[in-house]
PDB file of C-alpha atoms in Angstrom:
ATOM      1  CA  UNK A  39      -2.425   9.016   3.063  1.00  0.00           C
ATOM      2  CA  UNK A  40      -3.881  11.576   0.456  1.00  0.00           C
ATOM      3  CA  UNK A  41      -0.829  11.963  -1.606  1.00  0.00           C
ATOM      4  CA  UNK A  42      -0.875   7.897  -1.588  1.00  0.00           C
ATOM      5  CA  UNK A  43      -4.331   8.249  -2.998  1.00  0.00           C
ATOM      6  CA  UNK A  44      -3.335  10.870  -5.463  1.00  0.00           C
ATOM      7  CA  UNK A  45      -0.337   8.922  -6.630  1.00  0.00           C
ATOM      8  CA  UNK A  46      -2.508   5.599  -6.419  1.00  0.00           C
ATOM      9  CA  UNK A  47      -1.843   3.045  -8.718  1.00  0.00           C
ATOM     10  CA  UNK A  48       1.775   3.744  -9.626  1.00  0.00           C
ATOM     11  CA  UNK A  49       2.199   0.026 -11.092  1.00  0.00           C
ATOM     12  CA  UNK A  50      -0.629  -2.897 -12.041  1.00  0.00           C
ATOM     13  CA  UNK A  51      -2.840  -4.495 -10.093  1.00  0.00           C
ATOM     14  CA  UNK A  52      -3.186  -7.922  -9.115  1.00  0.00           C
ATOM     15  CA  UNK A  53      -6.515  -9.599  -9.201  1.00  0.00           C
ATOM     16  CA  UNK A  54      -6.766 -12.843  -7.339  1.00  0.00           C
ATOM     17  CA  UNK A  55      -9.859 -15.014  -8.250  1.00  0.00           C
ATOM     18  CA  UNK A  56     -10.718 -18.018  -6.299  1.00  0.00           C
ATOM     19  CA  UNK A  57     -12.535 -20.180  -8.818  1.00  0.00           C
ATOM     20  CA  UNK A  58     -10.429 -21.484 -12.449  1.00  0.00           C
ATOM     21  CA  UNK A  59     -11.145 -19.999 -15.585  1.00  0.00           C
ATOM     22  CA  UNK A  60     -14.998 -19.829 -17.064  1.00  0.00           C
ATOM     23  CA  UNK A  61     -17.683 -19.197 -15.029  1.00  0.00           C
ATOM     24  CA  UNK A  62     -19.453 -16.591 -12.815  1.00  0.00           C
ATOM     25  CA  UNK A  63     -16.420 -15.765 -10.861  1.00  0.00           C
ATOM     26  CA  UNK A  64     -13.653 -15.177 -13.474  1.00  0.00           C
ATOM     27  CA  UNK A  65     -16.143 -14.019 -16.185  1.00  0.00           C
ATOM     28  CA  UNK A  66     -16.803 -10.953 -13.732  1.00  0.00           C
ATOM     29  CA  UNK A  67     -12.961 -10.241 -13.434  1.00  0.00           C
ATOM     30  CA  UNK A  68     -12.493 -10.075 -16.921  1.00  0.00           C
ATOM     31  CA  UNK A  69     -15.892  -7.959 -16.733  1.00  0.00           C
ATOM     32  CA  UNK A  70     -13.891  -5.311 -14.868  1.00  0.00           C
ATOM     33  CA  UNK A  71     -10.200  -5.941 -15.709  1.00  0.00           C
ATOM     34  CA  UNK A  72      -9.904  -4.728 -19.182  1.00  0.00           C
ATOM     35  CA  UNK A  73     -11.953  -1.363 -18.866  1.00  0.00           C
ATOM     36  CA  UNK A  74     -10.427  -0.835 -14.974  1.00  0.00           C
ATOM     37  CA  UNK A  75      -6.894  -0.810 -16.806  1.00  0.00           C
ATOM     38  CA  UNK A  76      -7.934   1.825 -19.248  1.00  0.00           C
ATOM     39  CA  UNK A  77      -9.524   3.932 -16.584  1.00  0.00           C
ATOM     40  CA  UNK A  78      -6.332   3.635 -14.162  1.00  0.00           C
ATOM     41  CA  UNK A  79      -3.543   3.317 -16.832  1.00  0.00           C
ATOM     42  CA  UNK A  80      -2.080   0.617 -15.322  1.00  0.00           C
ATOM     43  CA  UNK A  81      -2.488  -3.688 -15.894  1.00  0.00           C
ATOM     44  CA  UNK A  82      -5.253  -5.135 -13.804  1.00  0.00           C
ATOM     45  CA  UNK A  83      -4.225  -8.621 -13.821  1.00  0.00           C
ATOM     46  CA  UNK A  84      -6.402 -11.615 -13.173  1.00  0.00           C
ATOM     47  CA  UNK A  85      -4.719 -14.398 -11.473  1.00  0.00           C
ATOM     48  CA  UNK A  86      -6.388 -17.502 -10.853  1.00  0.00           C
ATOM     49  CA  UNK A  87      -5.522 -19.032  -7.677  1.00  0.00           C
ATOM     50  CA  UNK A  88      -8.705 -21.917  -7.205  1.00  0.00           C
ATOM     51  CA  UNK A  89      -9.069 -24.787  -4.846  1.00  0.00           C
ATOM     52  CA  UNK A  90      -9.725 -25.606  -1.296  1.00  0.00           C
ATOM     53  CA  UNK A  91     -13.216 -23.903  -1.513  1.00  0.00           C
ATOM     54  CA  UNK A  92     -11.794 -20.865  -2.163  1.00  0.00           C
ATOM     55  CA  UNK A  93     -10.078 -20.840   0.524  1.00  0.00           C
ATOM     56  CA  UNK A  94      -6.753 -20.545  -0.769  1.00  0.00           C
ATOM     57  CA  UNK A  95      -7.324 -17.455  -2.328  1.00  0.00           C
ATOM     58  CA  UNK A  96      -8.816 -15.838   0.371  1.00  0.00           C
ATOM     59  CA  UNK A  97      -5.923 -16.822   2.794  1.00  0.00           C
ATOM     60  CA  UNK A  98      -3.773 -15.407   0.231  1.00  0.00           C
ATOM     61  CA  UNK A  99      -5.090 -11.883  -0.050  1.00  0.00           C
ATOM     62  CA  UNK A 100      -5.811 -11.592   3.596  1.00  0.00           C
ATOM     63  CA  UNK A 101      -2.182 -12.142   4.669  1.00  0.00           C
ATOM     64  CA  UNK A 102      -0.951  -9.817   1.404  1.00  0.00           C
ATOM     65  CA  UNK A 103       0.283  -6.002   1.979  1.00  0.00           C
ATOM     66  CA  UNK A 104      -2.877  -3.760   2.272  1.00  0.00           C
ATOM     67  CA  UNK A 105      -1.732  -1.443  -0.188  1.00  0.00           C
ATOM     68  CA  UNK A 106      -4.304  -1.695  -2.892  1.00  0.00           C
ATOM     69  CA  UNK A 107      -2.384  -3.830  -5.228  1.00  0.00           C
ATOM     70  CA  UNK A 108      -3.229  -7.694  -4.280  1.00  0.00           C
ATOM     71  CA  UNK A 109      -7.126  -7.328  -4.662  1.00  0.00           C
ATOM     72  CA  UNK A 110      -9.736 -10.640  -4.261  1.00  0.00           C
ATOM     73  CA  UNK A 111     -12.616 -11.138  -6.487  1.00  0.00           C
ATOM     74  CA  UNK A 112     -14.657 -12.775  -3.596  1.00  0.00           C
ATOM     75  CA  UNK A 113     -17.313 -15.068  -4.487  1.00  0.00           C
ATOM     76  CA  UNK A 114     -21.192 -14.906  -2.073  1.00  0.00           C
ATOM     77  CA  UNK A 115     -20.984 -18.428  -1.681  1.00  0.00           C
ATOM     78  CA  UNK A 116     -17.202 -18.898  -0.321  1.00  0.00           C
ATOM     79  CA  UNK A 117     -17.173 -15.298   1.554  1.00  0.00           C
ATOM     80  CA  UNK A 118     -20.471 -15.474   3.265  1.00  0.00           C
ATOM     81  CA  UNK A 119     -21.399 -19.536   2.954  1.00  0.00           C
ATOM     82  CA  UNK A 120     -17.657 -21.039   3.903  1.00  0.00           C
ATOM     83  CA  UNK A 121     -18.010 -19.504   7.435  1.00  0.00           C
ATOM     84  CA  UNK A 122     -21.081 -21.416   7.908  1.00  0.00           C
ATOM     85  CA  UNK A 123     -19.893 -24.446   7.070  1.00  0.00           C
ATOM     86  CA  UNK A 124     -16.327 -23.949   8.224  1.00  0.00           C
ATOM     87  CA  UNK A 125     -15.565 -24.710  11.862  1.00  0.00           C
ATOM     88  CA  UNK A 126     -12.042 -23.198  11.504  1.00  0.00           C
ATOM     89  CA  UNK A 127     -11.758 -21.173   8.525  1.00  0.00           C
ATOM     90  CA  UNK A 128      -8.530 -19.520   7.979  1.00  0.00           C
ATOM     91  CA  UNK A 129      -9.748 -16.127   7.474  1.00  0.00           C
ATOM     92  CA  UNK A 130     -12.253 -14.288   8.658  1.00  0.00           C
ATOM     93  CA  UNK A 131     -15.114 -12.550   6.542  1.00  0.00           C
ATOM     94  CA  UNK A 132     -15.550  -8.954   8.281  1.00  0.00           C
ATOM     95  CA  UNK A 133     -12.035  -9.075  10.333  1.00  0.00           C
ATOM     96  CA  UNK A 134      -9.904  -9.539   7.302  1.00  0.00           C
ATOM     97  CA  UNK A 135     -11.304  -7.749   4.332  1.00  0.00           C
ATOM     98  CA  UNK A 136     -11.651  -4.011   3.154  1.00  0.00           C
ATOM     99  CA  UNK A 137     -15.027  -3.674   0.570  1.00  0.00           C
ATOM    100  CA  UNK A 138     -14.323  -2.339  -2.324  1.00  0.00           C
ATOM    101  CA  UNK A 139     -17.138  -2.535  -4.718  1.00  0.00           C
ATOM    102  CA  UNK A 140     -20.320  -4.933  -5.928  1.00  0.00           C
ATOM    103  CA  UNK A 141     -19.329  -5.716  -9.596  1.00  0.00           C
ATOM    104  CA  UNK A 142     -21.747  -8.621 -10.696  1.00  0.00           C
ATOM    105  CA  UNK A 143     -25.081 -10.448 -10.197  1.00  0.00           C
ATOM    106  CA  UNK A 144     -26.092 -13.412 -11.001  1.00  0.00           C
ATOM    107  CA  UNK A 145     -29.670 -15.435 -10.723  1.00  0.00           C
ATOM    108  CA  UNK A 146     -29.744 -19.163 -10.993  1.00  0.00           C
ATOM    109  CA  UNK A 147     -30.971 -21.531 -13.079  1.00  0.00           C
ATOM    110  CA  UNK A 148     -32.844 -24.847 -11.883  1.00  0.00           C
ATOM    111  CA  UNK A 149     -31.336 -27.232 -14.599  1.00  0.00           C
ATOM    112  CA  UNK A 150     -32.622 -31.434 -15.501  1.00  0.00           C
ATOM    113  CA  UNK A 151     -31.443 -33.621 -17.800  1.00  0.00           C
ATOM    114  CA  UNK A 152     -34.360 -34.286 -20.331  1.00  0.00           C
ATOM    115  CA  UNK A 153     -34.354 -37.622 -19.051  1.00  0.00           C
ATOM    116  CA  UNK A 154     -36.532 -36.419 -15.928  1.00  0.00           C
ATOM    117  CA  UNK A 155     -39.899 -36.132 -16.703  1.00  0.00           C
ATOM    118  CA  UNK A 156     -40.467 -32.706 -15.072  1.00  0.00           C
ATOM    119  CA  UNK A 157     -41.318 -29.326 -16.609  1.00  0.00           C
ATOM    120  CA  UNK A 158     -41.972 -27.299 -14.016  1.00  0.00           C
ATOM    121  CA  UNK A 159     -40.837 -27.031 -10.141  1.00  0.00           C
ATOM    122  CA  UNK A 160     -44.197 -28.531  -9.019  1.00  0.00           C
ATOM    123  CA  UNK A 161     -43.960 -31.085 -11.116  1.00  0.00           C
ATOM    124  CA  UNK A 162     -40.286 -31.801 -10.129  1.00  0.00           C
ATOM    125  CA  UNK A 163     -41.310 -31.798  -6.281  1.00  0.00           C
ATOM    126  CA  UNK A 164     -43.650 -34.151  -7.025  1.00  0.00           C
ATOM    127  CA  UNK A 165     -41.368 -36.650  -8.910  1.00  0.00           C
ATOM    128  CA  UNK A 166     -39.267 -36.584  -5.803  1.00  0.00           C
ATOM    129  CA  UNK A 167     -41.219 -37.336  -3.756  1.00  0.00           C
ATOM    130  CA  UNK A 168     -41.959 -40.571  -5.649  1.00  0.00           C
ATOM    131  CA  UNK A 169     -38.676 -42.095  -4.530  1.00  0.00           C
ATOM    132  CA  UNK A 170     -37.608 -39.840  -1.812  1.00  0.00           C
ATOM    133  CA  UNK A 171     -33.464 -40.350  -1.088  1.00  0.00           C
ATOM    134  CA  UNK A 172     -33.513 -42.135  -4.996  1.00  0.00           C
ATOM    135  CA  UNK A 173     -32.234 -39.462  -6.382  1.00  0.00           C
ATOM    136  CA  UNK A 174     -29.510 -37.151  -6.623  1.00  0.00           C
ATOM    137  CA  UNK A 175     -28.418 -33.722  -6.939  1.00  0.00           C
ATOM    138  CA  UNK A 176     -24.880 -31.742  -7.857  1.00  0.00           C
ATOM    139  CA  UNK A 177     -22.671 -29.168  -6.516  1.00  0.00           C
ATOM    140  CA  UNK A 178     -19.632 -27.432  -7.687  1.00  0.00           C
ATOM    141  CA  UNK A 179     -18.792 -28.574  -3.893  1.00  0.00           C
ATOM    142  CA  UNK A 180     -19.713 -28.551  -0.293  1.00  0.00           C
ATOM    143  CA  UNK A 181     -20.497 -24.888   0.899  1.00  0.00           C
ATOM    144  CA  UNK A 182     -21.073 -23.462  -3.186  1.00  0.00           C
ATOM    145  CA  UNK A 183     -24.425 -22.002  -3.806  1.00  0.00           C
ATOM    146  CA  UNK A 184     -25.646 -24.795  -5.604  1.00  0.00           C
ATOM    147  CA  UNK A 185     -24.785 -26.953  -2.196  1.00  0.00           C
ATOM    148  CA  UNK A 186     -26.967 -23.862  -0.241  1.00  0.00           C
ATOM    149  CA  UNK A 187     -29.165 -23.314  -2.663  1.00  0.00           C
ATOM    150  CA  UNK A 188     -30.423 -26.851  -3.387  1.00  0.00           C
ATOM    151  CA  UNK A 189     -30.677 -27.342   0.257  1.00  0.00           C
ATOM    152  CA  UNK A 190     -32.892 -23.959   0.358  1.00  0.00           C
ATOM    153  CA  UNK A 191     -34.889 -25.845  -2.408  1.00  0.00           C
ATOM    154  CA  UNK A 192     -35.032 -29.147  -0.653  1.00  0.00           C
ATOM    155  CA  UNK A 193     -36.537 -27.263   2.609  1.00  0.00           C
ATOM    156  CA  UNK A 194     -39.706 -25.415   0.585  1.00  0.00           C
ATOM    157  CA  UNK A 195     -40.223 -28.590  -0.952  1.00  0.00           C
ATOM    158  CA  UNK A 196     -40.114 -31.222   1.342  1.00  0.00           C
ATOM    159  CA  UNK A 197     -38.068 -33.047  -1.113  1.00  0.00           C
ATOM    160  CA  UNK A 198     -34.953 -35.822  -0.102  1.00  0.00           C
ATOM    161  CA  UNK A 199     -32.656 -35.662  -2.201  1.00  0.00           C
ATOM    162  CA  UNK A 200     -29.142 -37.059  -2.291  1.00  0.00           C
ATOM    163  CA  UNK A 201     -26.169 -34.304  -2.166  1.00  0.00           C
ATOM    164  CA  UNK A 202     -23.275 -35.403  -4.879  1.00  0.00           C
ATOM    165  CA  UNK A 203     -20.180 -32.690  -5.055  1.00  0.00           C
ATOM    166  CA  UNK A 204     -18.334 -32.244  -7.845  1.00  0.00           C
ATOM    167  CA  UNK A 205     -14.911 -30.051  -8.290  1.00  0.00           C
ATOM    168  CA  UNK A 206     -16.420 -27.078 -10.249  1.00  0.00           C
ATOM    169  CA  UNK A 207     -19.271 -26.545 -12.502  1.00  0.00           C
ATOM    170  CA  UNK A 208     -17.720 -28.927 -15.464  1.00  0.00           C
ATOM    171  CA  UNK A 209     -17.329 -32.125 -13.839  1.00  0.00           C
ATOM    172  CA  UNK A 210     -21.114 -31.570 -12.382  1.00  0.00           C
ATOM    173  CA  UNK A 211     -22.107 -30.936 -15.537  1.00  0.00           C
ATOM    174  CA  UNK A 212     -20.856 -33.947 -16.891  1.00  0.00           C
ATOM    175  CA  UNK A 213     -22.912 -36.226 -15.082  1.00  0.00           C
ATOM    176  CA  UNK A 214     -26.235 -34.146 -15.284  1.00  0.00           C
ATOM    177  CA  UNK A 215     -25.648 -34.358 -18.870  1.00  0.00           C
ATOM    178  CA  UNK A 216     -25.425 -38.417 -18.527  1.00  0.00           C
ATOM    179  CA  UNK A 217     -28.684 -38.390 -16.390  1.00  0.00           C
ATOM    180  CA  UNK A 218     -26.211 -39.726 -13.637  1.00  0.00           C
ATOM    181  CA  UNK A 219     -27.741 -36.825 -11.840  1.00  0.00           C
ATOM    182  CA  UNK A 220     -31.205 -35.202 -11.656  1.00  0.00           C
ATOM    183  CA  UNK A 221     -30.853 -31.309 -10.934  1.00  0.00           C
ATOM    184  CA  UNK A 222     -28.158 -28.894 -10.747  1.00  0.00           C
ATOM    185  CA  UNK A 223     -28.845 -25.431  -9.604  1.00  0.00           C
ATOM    186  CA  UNK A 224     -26.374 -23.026 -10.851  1.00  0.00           C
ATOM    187  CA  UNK A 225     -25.786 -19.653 -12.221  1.00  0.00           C
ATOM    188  CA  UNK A 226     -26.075 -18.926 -16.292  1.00  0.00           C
ATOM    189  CA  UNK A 227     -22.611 -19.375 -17.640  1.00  0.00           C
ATOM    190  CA  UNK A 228     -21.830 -22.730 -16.534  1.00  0.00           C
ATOM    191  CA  UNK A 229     -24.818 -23.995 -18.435  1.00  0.00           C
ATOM    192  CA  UNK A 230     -26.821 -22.090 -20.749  1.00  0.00           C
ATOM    193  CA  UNK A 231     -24.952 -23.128 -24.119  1.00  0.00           C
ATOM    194  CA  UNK A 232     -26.410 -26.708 -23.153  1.00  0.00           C
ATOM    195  CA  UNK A 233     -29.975 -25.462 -22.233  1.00  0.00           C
ATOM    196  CA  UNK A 234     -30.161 -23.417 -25.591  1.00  0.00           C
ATOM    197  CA  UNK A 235     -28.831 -26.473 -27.507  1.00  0.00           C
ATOM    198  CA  UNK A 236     -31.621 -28.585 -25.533  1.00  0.00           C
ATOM    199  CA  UNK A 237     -29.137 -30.667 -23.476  1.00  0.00           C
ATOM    200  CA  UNK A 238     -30.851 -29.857 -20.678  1.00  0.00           C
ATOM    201  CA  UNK A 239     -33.696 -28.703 -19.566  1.00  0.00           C
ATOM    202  CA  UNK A 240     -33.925 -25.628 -17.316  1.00  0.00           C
ATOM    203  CA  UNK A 241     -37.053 -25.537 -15.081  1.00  0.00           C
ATOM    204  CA  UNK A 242     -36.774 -21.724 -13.663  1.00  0.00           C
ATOM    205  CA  UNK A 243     -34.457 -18.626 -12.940  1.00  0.00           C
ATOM    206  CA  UNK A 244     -34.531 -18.151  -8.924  1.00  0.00           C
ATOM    207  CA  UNK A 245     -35.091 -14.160  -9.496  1.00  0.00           C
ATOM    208  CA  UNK A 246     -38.364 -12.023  -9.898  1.00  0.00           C
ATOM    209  CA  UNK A 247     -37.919 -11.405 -13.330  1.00  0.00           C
ATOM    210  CA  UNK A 248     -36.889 -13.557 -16.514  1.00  0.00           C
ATOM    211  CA  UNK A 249     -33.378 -13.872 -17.628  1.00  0.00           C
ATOM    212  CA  UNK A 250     -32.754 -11.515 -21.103  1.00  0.00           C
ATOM    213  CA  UNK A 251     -30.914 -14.565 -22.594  1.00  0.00           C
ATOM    214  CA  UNK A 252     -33.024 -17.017 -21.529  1.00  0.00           C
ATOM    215  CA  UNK A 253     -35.954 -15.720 -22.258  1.00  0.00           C
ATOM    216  CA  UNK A 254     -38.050 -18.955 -22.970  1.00  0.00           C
ATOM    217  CA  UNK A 255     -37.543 -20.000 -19.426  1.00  0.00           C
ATOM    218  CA  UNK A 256     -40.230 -19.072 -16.421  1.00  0.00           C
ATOM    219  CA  UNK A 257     -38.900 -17.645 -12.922  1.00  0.00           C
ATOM    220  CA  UNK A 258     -39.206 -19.226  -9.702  1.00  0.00           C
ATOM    221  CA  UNK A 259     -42.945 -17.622  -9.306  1.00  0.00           C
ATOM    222  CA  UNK A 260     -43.847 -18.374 -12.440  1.00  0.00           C
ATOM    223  CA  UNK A 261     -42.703 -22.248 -11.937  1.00  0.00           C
ATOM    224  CA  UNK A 262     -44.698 -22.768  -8.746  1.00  0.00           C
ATOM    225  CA  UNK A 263     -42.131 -22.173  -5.813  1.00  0.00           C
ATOM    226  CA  UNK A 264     -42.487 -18.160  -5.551  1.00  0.00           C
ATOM    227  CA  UNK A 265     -40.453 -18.638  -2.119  1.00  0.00           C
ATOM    228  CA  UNK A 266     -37.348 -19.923  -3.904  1.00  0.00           C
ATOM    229  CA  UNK A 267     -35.268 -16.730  -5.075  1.00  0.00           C
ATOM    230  CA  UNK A 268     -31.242 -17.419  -5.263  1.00  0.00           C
ATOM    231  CA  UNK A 269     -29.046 -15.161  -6.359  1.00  0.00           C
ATOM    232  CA  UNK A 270     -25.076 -14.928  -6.662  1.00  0.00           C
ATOM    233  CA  UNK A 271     -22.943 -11.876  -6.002  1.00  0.00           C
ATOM    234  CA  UNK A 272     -19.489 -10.779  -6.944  1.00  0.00           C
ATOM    235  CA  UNK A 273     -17.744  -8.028  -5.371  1.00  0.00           C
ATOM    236  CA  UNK A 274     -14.142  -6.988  -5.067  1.00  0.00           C
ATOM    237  CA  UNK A 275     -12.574  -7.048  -1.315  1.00  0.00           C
ATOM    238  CA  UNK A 276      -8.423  -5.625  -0.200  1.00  0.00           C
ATOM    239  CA  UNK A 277      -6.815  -6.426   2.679  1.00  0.00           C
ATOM    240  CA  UNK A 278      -7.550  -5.543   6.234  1.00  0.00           C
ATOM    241  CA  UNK A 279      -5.576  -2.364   6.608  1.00  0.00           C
ATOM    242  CA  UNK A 280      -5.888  -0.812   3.239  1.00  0.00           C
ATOM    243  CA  UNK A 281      -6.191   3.088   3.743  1.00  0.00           C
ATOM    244  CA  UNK A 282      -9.385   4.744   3.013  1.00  0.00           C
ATOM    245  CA  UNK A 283      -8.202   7.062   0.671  1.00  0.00           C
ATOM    246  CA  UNK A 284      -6.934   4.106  -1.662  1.00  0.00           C
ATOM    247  CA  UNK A 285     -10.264   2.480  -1.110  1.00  0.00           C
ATOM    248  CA  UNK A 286     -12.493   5.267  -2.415  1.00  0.00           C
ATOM    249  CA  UNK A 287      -9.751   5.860  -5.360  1.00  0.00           C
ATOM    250  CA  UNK A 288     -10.565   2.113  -6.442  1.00  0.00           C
ATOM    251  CA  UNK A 289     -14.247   2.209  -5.853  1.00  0.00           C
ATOM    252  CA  UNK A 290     -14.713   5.349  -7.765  1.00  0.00           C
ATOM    253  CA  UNK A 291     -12.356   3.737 -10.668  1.00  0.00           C
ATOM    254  CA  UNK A 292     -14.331   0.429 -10.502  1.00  0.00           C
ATOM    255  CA  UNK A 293     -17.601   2.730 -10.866  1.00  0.00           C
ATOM    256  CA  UNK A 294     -16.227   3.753 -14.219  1.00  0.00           C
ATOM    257  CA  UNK A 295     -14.549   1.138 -15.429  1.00  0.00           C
ATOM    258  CA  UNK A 296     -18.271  -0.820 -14.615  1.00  0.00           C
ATOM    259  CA  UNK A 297     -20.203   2.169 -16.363  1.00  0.00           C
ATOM    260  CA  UNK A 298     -18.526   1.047 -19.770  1.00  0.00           C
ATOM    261  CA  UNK A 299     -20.440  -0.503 -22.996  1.00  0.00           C
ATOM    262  CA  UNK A 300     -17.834  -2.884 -22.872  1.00  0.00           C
ATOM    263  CA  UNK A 301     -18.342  -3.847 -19.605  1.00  0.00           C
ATOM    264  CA  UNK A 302     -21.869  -3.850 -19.958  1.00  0.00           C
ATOM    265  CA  UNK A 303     -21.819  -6.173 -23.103  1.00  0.00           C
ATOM    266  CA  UNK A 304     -19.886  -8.734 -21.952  1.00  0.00           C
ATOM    267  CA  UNK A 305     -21.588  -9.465 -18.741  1.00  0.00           C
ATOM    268  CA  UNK A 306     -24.755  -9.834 -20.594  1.00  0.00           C
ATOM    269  CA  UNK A 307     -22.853 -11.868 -22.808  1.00  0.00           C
ATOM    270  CA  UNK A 308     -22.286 -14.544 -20.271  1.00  0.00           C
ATOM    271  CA  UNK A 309     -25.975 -14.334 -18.546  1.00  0.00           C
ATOM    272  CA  UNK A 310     -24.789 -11.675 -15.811  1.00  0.00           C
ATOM    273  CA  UNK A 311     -25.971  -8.369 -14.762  1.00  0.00           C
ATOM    274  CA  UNK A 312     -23.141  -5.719 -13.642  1.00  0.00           C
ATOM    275  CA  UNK A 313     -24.476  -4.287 -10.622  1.00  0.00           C
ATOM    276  CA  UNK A 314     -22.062  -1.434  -8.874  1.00  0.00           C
ATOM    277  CA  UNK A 315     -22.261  -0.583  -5.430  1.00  0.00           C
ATOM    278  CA  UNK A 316     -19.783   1.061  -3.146  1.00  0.00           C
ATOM    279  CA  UNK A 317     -17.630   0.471   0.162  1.00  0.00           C
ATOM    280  CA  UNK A 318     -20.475   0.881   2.822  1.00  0.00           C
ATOM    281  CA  UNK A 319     -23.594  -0.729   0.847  1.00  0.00           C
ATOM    282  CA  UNK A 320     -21.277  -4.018   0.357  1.00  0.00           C
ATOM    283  CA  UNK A 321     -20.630  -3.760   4.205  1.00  0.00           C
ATOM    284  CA  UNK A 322     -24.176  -3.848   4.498  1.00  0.00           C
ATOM    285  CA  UNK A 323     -25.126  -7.117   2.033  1.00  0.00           C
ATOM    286  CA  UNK A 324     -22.132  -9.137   3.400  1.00  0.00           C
ATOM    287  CA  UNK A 325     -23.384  -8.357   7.297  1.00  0.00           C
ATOM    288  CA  UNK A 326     -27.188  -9.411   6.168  1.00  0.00           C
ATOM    289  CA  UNK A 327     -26.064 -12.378   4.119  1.00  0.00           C
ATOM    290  CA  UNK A 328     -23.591 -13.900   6.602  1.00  0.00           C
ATOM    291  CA  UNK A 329     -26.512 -13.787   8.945  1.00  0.00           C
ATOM    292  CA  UNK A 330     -29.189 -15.327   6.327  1.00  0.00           C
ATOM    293  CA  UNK A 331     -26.341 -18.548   5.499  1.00  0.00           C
ATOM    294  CA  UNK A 332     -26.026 -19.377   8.950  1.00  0.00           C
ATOM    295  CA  UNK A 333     -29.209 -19.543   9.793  1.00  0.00           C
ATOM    296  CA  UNK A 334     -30.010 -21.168   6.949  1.00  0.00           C
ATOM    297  CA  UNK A 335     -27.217 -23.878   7.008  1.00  0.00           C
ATOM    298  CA  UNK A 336     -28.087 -24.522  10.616  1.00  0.00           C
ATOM    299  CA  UNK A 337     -31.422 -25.466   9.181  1.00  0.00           C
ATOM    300  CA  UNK A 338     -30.618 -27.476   6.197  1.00  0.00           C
ATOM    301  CA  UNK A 339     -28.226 -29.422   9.307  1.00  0.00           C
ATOM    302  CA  UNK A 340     -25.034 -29.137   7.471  1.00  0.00           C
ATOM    303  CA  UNK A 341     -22.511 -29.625   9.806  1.00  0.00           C
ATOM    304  CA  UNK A 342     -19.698 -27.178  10.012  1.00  0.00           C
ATOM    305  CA  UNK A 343     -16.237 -29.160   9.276  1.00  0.00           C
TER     306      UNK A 343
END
């Protein structure tokens, strides 16, 4: 096993991303793919493989060879949220999946069309509550963490609003843009070209401190909903099997490939923070999270499927 860790990689690397191009997930595998190639001397390629929740992707790197070269950029929402929400989900969380490495994380931004006449999260509450059930909210989809998170948001508030998916960020965007819909919680790159250009309005950042590029805009706290703190994660998972060895090989070259200006710039570039942390302190956050998603779905009463 050592001399495979030695030798490891001998040819590229495969990364398999579970959302399409744009966005939190895919902007963190470029984040790492470029500089990880340098450090390893070998391609790290990012292959988008999106749909079914995620799902697809994850099936697909659980069943690959646990050799280190099929890797999954794994998404909080889909790795810890799907099995919440998922009565048979083909793959499991813990069972099927080495961690590798924490590469990003994001806050989240609680976005309006200008069209609601709300300009802070006590204020929004209360125009809710006007018409509760009137009005509606987006998702990138059932089980995302703006599905989660807006439900999180819906029990602090006492607020009934009406859940509308979308397939991705765009589409969702679309509509909030329209004023078809009245919030969309989601994470900085899907939307903060439109709240700098004053398409929409965004409300708060669900962290303890302000967002560097969006600096205008109060957090949660600051807002009126301290309770409300949402944040997204992006780490890098292999396959069930994978030897040790090959796993601390890729953490430590993740570590440095992370460490770079590059790296550095372009995640704050897109509105996200790169965040490194190895093997067993991933363990760790997925265990706590999984727990903290089902007990919060169970109390939002979102039905598994």
């Amino acid at each position: 096993m050592a001399l495979a860790a030695d030798d490891f990689p001998t040819r590229p690397i495969t990364l398999i991303v579970p959302n399409p191009p744009g966005g939190l997930v895919d902007t963190s595998a470029r984040v790492l793919s470029e500089p990880l190639s340098r450090v390893i001397g070998k391609t790290a390629v990012v292959e988008n493989k999106d749909g079914g929740s995620g799902n697809i992707a994850y099936q697909y790197v659980a069943r690959a060879k646990p050799d280190g070269y099929t890797l999954l950029i794994s998404y909080s929402a889909y790795h810890v949220g799907n099995p919440a929400i998922t009565a048979k989900l083909p793959w499991d969380p813990l069972k099927d999946f080495e961690p590798v490495a924490l590469l990003t994380v994001a806050t989240n931004v609680v976005t309006v069309p200008p069209s609601v006449p709300a300009n802070n999260l006590q204020e929004l509450s209360a125009y809710f509550k006007q018409a509760p059930g009137k009005y509606n909210y987006a998702s990138q989809g059932i089980g995302s963490m703006s599905h989660i998170g807006t439900e999180i948001f819906k029990q602090q508030t006492g607020t009934q609003i009406t859940h509308v998916p979308y397939r991705g960020s765009g589409p969702a965007i679309q509509d909030v843009l329209a004023g078809n819909v009245q919030l969309f919680i989601t994470t900085p790159p899907s939307v903060m070209g439109h709240v700098q250009t004053g398409k929409l309005k965004a409300l708060a950042v669900t962290s303890q401190k302000r967002h560097p590029m969006l600096p205008n805009v109060p957090t949660s706290a600051e807002a009126g909903l301290p309770a409300f703190q949402l944040e997204s994660w992006v780490a890098l998972f292999a396959p069930a099997g994978t030897p040790k060895p090959v796993i601390a090989t890729l953490a430590a070259n993740v570590q440095k490939a992370l460490a770079t200006p590059e790296s550095v710039k372009r995640a704050e570039g897109a509105g996200i923070e790169v965040k490194f942390e190895g093997p067993e302190a991933l363990a760790q956050r997925v265990r706590t999270d999984l727990a903290y998603w089902a007990k919060t779905v169970k109390a939002a009463g979102i039905t598994p499927e």
